mmCIF file of C-alpha atoms in Angstrom:
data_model
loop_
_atom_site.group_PDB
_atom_site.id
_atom_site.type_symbol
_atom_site.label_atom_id
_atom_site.label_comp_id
_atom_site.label_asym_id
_atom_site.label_seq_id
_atom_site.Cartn_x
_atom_site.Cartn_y
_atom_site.Cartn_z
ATOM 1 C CA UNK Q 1 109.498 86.681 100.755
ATOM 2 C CA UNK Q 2 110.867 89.940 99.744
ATOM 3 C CA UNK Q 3 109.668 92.411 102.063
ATOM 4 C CA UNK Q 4 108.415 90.840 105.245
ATOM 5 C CA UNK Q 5 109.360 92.329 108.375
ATOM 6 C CA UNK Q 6 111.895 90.947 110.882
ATOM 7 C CA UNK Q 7 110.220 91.585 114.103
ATOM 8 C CA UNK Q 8 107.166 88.500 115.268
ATOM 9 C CA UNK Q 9 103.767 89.475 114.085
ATOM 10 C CA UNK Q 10 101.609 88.819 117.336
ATOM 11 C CA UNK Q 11 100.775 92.274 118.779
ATOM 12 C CA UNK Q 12 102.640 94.354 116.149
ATOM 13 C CA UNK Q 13 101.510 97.623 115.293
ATOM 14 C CA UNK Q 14 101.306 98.687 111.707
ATOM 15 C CA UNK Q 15 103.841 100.978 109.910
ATOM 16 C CA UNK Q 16 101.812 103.608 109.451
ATOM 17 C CA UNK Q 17 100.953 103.482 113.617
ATOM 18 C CA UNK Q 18 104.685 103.333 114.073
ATOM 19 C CA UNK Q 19 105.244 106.164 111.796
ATOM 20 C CA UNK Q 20 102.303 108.428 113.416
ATOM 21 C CA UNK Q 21 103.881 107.944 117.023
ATOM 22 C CA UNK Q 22 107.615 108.851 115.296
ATOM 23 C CA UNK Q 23 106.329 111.919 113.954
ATOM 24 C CA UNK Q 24 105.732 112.879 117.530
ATOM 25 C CA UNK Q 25 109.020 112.071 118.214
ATOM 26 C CA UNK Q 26 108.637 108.956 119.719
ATOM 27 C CA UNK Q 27 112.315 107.111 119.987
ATOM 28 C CA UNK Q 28 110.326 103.665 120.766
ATOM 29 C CA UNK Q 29 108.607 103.507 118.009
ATOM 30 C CA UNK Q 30 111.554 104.601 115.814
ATOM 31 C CA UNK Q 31 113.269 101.464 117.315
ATOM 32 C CA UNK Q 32 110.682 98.847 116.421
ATOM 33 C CA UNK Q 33 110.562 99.957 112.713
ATOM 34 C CA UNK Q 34 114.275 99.565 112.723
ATOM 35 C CA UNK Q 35 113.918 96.483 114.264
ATOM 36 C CA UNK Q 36 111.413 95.482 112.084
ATOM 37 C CA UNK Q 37 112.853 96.491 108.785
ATOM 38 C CA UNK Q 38 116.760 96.877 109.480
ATOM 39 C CA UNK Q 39 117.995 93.729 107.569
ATOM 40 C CA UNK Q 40 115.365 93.930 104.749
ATOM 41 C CA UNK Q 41 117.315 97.964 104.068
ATOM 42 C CA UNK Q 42 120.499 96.539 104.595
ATOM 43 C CA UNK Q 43 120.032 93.349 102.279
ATOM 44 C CA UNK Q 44 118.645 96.052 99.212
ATOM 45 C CA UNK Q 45 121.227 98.018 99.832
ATOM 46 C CA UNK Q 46 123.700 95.357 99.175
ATOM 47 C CA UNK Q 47 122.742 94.736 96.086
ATOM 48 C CA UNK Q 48 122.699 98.209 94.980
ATOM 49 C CA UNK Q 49 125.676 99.052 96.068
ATOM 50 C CA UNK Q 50 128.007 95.618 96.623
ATOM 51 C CA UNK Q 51 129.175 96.904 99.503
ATOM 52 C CA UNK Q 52 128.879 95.438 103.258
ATOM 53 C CA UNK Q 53 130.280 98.334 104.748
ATOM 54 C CA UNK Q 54 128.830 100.912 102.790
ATOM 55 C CA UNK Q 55 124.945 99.092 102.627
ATOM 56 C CA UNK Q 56 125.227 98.752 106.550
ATOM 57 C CA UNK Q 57 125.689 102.585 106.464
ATOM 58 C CA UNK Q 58 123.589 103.772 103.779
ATOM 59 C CA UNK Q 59 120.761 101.558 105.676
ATOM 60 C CA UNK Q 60 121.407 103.610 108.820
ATOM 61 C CA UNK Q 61 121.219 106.747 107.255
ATOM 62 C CA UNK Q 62 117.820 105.680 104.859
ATOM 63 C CA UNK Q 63 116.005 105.329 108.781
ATOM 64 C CA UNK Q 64 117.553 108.623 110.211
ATOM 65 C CA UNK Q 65 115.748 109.983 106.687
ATOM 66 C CA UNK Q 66 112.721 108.172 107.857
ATOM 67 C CA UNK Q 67 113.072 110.001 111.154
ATOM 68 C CA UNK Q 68 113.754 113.686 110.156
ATOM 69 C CA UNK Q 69 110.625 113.020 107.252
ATOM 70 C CA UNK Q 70 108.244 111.420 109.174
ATOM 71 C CA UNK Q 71 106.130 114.148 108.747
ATOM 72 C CA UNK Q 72 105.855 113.878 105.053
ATOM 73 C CA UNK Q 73 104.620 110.611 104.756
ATOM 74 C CA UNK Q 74 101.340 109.500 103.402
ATOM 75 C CA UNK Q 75 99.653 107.364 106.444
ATOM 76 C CA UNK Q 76 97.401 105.973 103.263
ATOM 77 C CA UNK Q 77 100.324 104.593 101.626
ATOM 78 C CA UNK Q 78 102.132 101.776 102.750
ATOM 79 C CA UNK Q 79 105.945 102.471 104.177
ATOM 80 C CA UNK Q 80 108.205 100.098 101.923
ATOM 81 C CA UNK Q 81 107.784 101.540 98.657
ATOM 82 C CA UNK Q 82 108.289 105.270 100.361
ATOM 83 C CA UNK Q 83 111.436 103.721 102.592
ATOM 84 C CA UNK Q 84 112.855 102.112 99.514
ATOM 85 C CA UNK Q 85 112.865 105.366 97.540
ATOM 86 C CA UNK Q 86 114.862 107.158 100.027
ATOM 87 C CA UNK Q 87 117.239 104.111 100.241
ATOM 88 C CA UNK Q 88 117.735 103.706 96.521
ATOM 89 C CA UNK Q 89 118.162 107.205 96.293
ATOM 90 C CA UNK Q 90 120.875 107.022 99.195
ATOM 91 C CA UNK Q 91 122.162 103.530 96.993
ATOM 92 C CA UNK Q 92 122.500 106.310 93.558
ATOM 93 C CA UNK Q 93 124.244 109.309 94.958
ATOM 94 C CA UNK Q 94 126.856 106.608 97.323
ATOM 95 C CA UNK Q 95 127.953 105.542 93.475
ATOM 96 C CA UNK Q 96 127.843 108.344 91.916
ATOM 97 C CA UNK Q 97 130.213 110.080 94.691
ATOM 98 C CA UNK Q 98 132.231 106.644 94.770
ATOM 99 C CA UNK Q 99 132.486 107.422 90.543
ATOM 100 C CA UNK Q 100 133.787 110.791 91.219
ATOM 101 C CA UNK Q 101 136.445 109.784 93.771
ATOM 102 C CA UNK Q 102 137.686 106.470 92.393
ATOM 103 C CA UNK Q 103 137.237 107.748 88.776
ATOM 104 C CA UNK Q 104 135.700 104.373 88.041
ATOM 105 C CA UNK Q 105 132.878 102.767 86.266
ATOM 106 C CA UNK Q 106 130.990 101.967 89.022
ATOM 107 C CA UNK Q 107 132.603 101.344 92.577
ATOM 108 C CA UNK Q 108 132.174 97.843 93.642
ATOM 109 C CA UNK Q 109 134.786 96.942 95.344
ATOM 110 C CA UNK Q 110 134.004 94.664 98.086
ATOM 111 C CA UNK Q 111 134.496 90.640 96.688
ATOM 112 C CA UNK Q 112 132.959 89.204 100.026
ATOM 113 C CA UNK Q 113 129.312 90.408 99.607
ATOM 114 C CA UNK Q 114 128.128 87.883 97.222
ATOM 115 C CA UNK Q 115 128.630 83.900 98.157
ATOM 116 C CA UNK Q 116 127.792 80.628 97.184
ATOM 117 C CA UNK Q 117 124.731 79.513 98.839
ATOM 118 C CA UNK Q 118 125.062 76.911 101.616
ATOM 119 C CA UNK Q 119 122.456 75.515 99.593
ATOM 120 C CA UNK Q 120 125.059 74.197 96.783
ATOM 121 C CA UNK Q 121 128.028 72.741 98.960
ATOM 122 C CA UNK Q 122 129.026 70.090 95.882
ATOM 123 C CA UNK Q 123 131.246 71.508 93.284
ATOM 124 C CA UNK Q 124 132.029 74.452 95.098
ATOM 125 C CA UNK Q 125 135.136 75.174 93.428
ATOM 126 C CA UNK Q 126 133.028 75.389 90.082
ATOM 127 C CA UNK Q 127 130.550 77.547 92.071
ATOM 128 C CA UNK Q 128 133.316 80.361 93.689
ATOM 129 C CA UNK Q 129 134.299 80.890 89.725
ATOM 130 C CA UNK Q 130 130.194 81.263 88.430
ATOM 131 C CA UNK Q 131 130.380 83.498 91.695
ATOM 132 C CA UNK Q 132 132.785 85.316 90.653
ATOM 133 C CA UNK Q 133 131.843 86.055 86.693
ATOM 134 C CA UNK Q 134 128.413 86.728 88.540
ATOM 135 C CA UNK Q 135 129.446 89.465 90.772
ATOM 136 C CA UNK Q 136 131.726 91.088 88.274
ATOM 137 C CA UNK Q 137 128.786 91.022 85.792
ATOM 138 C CA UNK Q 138 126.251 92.545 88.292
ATOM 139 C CA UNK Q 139 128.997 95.164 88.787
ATOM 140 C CA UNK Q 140 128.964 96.295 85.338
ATOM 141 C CA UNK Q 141 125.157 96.132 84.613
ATOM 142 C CA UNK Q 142 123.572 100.083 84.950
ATOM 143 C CA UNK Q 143 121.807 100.548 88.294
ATOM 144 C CA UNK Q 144 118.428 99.939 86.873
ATOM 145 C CA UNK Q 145 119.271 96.638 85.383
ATOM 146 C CA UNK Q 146 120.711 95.774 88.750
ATOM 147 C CA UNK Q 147 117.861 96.741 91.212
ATOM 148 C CA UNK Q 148 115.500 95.004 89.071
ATOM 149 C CA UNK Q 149 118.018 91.500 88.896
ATOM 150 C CA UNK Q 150 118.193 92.166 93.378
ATOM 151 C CA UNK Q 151 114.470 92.149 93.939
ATOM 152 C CA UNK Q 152 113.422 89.426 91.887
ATOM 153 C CA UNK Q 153 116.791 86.978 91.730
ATOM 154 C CA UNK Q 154 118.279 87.971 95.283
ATOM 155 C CA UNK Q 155 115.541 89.014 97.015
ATOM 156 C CA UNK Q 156 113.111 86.586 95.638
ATOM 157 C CA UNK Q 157 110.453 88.995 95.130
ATOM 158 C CA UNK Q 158 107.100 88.233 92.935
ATOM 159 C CA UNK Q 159 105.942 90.734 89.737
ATOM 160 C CA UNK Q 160 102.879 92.264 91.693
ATOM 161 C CA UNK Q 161 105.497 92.939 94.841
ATOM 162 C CA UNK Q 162 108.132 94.746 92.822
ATOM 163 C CA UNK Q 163 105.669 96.381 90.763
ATOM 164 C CA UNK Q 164 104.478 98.050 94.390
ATOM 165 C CA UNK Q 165 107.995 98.789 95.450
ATOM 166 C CA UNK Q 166 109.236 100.247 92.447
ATOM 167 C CA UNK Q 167 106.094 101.998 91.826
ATOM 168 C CA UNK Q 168 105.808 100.891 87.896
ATOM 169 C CA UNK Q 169 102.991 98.663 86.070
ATOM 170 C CA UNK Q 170 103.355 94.879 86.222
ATOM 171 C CA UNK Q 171 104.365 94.209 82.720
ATOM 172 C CA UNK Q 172 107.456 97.109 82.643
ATOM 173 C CA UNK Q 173 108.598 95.130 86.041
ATOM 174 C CA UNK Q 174 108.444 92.087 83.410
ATOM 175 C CA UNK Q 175 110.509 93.833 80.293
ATOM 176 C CA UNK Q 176 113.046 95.515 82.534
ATOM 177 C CA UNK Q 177 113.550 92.044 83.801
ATOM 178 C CA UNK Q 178 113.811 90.360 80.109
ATOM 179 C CA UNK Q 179 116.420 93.177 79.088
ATOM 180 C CA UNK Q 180 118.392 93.036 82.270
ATOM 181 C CA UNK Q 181 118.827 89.347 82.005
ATOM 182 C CA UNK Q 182 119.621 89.751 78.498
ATOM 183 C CA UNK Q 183 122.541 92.031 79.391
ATOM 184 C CA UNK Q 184 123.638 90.169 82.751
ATOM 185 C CA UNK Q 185 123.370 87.045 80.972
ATOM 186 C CA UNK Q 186 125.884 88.797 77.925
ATOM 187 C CA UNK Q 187 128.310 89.884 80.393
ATOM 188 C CA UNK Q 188 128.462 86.842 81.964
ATOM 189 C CA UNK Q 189 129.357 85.212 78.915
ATOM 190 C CA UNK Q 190 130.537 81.705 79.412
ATOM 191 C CA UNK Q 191 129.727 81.069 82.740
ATOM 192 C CA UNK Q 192 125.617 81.663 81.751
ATOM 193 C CA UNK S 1 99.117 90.569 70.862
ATOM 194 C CA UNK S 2 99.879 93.503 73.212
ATOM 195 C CA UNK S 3 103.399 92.256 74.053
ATOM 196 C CA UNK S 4 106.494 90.805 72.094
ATOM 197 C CA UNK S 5 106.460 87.081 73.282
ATOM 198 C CA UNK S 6 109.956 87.473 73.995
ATOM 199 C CA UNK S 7 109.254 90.191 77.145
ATOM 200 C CA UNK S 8 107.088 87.301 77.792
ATOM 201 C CA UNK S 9 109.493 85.071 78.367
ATOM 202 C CA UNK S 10 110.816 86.426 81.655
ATOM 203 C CA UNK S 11 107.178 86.071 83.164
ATOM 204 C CA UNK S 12 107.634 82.492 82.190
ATOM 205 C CA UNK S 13 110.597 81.639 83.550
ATOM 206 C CA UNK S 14 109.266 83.149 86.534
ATOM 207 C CA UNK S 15 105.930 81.452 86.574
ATOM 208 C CA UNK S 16 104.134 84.684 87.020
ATOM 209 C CA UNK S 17 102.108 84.699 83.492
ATOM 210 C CA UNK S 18 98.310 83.898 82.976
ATOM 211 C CA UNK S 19 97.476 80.509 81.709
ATOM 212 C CA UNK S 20 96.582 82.643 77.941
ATOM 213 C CA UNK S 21 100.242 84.433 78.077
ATOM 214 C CA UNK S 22 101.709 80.819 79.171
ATOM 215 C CA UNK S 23 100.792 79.430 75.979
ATOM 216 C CA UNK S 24 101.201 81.847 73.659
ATOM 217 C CA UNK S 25 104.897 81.329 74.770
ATOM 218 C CA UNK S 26 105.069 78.172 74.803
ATOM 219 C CA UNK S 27 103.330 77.853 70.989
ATOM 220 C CA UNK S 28 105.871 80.205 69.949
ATOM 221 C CA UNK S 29 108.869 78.442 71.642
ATOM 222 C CA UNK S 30 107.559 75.205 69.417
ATOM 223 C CA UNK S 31 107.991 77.614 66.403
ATOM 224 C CA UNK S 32 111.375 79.142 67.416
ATOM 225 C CA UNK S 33 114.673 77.639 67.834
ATOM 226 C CA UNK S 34 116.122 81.390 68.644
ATOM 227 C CA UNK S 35 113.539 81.723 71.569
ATOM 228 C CA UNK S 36 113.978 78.167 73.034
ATOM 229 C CA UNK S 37 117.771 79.389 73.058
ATOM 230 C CA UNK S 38 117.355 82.655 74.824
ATOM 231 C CA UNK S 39 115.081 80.354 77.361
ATOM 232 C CA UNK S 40 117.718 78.102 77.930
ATOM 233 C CA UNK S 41 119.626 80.727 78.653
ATOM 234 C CA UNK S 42 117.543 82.424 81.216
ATOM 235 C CA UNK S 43 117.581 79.293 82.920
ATOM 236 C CA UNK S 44 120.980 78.840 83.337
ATOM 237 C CA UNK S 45 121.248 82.896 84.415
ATOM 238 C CA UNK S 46 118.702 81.616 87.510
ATOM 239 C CA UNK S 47 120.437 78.569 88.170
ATOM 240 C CA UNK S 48 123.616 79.992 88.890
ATOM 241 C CA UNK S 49 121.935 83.485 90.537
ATOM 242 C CA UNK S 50 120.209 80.636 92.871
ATOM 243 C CA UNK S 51 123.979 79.433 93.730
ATOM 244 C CA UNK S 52 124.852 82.999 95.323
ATOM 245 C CA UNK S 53 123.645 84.897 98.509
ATOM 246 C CA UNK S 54 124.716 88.162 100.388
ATOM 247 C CA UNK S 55 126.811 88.120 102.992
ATOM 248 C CA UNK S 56 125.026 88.911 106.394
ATOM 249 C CA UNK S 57 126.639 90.881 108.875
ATOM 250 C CA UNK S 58 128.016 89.502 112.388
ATOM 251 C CA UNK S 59 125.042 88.987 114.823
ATOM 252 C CA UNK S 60 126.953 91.664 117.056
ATOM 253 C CA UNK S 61 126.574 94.834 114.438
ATOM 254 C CA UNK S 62 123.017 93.099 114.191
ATOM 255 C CA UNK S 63 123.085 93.772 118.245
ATOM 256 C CA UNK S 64 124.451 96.913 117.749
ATOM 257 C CA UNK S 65 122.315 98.595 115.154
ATOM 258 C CA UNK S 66 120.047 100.581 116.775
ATOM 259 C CA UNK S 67 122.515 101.830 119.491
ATOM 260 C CA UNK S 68 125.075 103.461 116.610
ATOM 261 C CA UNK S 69 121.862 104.348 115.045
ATOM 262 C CA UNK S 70 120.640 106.574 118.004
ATOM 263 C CA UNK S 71 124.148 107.484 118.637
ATOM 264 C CA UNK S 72 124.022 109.423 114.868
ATOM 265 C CA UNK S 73 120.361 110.639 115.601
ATOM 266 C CA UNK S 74 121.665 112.077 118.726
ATOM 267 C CA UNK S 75 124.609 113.643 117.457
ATOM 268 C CA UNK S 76 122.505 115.395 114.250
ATOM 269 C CA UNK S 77 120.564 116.843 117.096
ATOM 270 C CA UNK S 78 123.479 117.780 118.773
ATOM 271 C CA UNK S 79 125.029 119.619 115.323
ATOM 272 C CA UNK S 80 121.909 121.135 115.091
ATOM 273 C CA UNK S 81 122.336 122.689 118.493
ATOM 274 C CA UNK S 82 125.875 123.386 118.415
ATOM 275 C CA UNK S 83 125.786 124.942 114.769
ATOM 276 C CA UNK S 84 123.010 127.441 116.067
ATOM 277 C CA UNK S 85 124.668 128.345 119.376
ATOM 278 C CA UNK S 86 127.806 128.969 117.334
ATOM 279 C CA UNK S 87 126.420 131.376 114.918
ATOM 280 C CA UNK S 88 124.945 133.255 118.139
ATOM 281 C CA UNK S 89 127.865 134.151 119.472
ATOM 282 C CA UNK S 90 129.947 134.801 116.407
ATOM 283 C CA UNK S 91 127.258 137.310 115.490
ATOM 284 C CA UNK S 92 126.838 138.715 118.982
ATOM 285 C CA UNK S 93 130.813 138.813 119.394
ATOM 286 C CA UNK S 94 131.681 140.098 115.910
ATOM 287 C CA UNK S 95 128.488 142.652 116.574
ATOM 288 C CA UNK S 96 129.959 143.814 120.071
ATOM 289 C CA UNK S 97 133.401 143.551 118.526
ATOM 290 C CA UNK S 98 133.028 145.665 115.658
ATOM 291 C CA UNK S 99 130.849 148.187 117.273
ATOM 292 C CA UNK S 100 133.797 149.256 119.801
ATOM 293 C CA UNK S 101 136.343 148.898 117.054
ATOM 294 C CA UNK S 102 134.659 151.224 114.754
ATOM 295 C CA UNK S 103 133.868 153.723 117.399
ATOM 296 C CA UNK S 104 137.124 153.607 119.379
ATOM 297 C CA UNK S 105 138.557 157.396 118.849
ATOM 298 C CA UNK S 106 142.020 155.183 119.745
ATOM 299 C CA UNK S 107 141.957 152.655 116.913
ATOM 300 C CA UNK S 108 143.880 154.059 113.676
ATOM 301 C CA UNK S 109 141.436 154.405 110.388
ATOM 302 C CA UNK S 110 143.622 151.780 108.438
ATOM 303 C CA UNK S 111 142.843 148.830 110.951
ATOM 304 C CA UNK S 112 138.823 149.890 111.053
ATOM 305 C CA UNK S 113 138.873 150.009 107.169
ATOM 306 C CA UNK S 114 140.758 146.756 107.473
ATOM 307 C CA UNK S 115 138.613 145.028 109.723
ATOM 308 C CA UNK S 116 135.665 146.605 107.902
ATOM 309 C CA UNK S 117 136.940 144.922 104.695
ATOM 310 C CA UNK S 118 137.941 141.305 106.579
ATOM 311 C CA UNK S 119 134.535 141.111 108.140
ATOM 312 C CA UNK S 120 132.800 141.767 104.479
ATOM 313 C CA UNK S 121 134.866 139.569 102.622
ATOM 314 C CA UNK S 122 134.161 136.786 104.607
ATOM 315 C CA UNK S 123 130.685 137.625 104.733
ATOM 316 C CA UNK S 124 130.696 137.572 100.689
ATOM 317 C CA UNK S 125 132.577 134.394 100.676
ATOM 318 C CA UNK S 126 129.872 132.704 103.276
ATOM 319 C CA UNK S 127 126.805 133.728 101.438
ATOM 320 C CA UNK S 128 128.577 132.788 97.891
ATOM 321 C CA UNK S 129 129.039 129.453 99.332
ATOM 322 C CA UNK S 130 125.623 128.482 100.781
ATOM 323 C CA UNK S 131 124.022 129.727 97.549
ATOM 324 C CA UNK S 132 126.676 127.415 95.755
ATOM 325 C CA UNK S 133 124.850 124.870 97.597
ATOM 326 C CA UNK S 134 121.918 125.592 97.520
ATOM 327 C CA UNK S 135 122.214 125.573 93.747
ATOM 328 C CA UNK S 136 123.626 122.323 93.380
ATOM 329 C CA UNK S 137 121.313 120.926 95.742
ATOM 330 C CA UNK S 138 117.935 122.331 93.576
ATOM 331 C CA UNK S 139 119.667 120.316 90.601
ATOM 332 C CA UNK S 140 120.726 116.932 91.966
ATOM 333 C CA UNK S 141 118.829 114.775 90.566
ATOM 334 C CA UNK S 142 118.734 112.040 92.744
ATOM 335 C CA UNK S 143 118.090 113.817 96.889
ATOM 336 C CA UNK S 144 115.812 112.323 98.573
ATOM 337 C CA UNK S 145 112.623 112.138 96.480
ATOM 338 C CA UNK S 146 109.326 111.696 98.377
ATOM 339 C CA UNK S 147 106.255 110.103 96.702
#
């Protein structure tokens, strides 16, 4: 599911213990919540930004955020909604300076991140071209649209999950979805 | 009924309505020829977004995360440190260097006026600059935001 964490659950202390002993500067405990959490960041920021490269990094940077801020976080909150903030905030301003220096619509540039499944093997030829109209869609669709089409296509999240994440009612999770497929399905014309 | 039908439609596609919402869709879709469309189309939208998946990384950046990781937390440390340890000795060198310049009975006026003038300049053009960025920073929009 969407936001489980990578490490084994047996003996695992919570987020919020992990972020308590961080704020005192404790390296250890900075490494298990990377551990835990490093390919969940790295997998939204994919598909924000469309970028291997460029997700890897802005992953890095979202948990040296998490470091330095530490001390701002609510212990009474849970950490993924507050961690994916900082990273889809890191995601926005990568674009927007990507925008300014490529003088593009949006810069997504990198025509490896997005496969076909291993899932699908038969017809793959058929598959590499949906693929293709797919990715060049996504690229196109505004930020919002595309953030909502990652956590519920791509990263297989349910309403009540994204809802948490994102911080917005249940049924606005459900409309932004309606209107982004609308759109994604538009652009991808044909192949939809 | 709170909600267009068609909003609707995505939690059905989905499976995530209530067994009410459910069929209130699905008596509309009996109605609607336009909505059965748009549902068709959804469909095929998830059946070819189930196709694709994201690339992973090589298991050996995996292996290496955390060590380039610490390597940047280390270094921002290290910036820290070498950024304040830098401005202490400019100011203490500039201070010493200024203070014999300006008194030296040897040095001619038009180099201590000139050196006067360098050392303000660049003093304007520093503190122009850091409020530039402070500026900008107070309107971006999208910095970090913390809930």
């Amino acid at each position: 599911m969407g936001m489980q964490p990578e490490e084994g659950m047996s003996h695992m202390p919570t987020d919020a213990a992990l972020l308590d002993d961080i704020r005192a500067g404790d390296k250890n405990a900075m490494n298990r919540l990377v551990e835990r959490y490093k390919k969940t960041a790295y997998s939204l920021a994919l598909g924000l930004v469309g970028n291997q490269d460029d997700a890897h990094d802005i992953s890095q940077e979202a948990f040296l955020r998490v470091y330095r801020s530490a001390g701002r976080f609510d212990s009474s909150q849970p950490f993924m909604p507050w961690f994916y903030t900082i990273l889809a905030n890191l995601s926005r301003s990568w674009l927007r300076r990507r925008q300014r220096i490529d003088h593009r619509t949006v810069g997504i540039d990198d025509v490896a991140y997005l496969l076909v499944s291993e899932d699908s093997p038969d017809a793959e030829l058929i598959h590499n071209e949906q693929i293709k109209a797919l990715r060049k869609a996504l690229r196109q669709l505004s930020f919002e649209d595309r953030e909502i089409i990652t956590l519920q296509h791509f990263r297989h999240m349910s309403y009540d999950q994204i809802a948490e994440l994102l911080n917005i009612p249940r049924g606005t999770v459900m409309s932004r979805l309606y209107y982004a497929r609308k759109r994604l399905a538009k652009l991808m014309g044909e192949y939809s | 009924m709170n909600r267009l039908p068609r909003e609707l439609l995505a939690g059905y596609v989905d499976g995530e309505l209530t067994d009410e919402e459910r069929r209130r869709v699905e008596a509309e879709l009996e109605q609607s020829s336009e909505l059965r469309a748009e549902l068709e189309e959804f469909r095929k939208l998830r059946e070819v977004t189930s196709m694709a998946m994201y690339a992973d990384l090589p298991d050996e950046v995996w292996e290496r995360y955390w060590q380039s990781m610490y390597r940047k937390l280390e270094r921002g440390i290290g910036w820290i440190l070498f950024s304040i340890g830098t401005i202490l000795l400019t100011c203490t060198g500039l201070y010493y260097l200024l203070r014999d310049l300006l008194l030296s009975p040897d040095i001619p006026l038009v180099v201590k006026i000139g050196t006067g003038t360098l050392v303000a300049g660049t003093v304007v053009l520093l503190v122009s600059y850091i409020r530039q960025r402070l500026f900008a920073y107070k309107r971006d929009r999208y910095r970090e935001v913390m809930r």
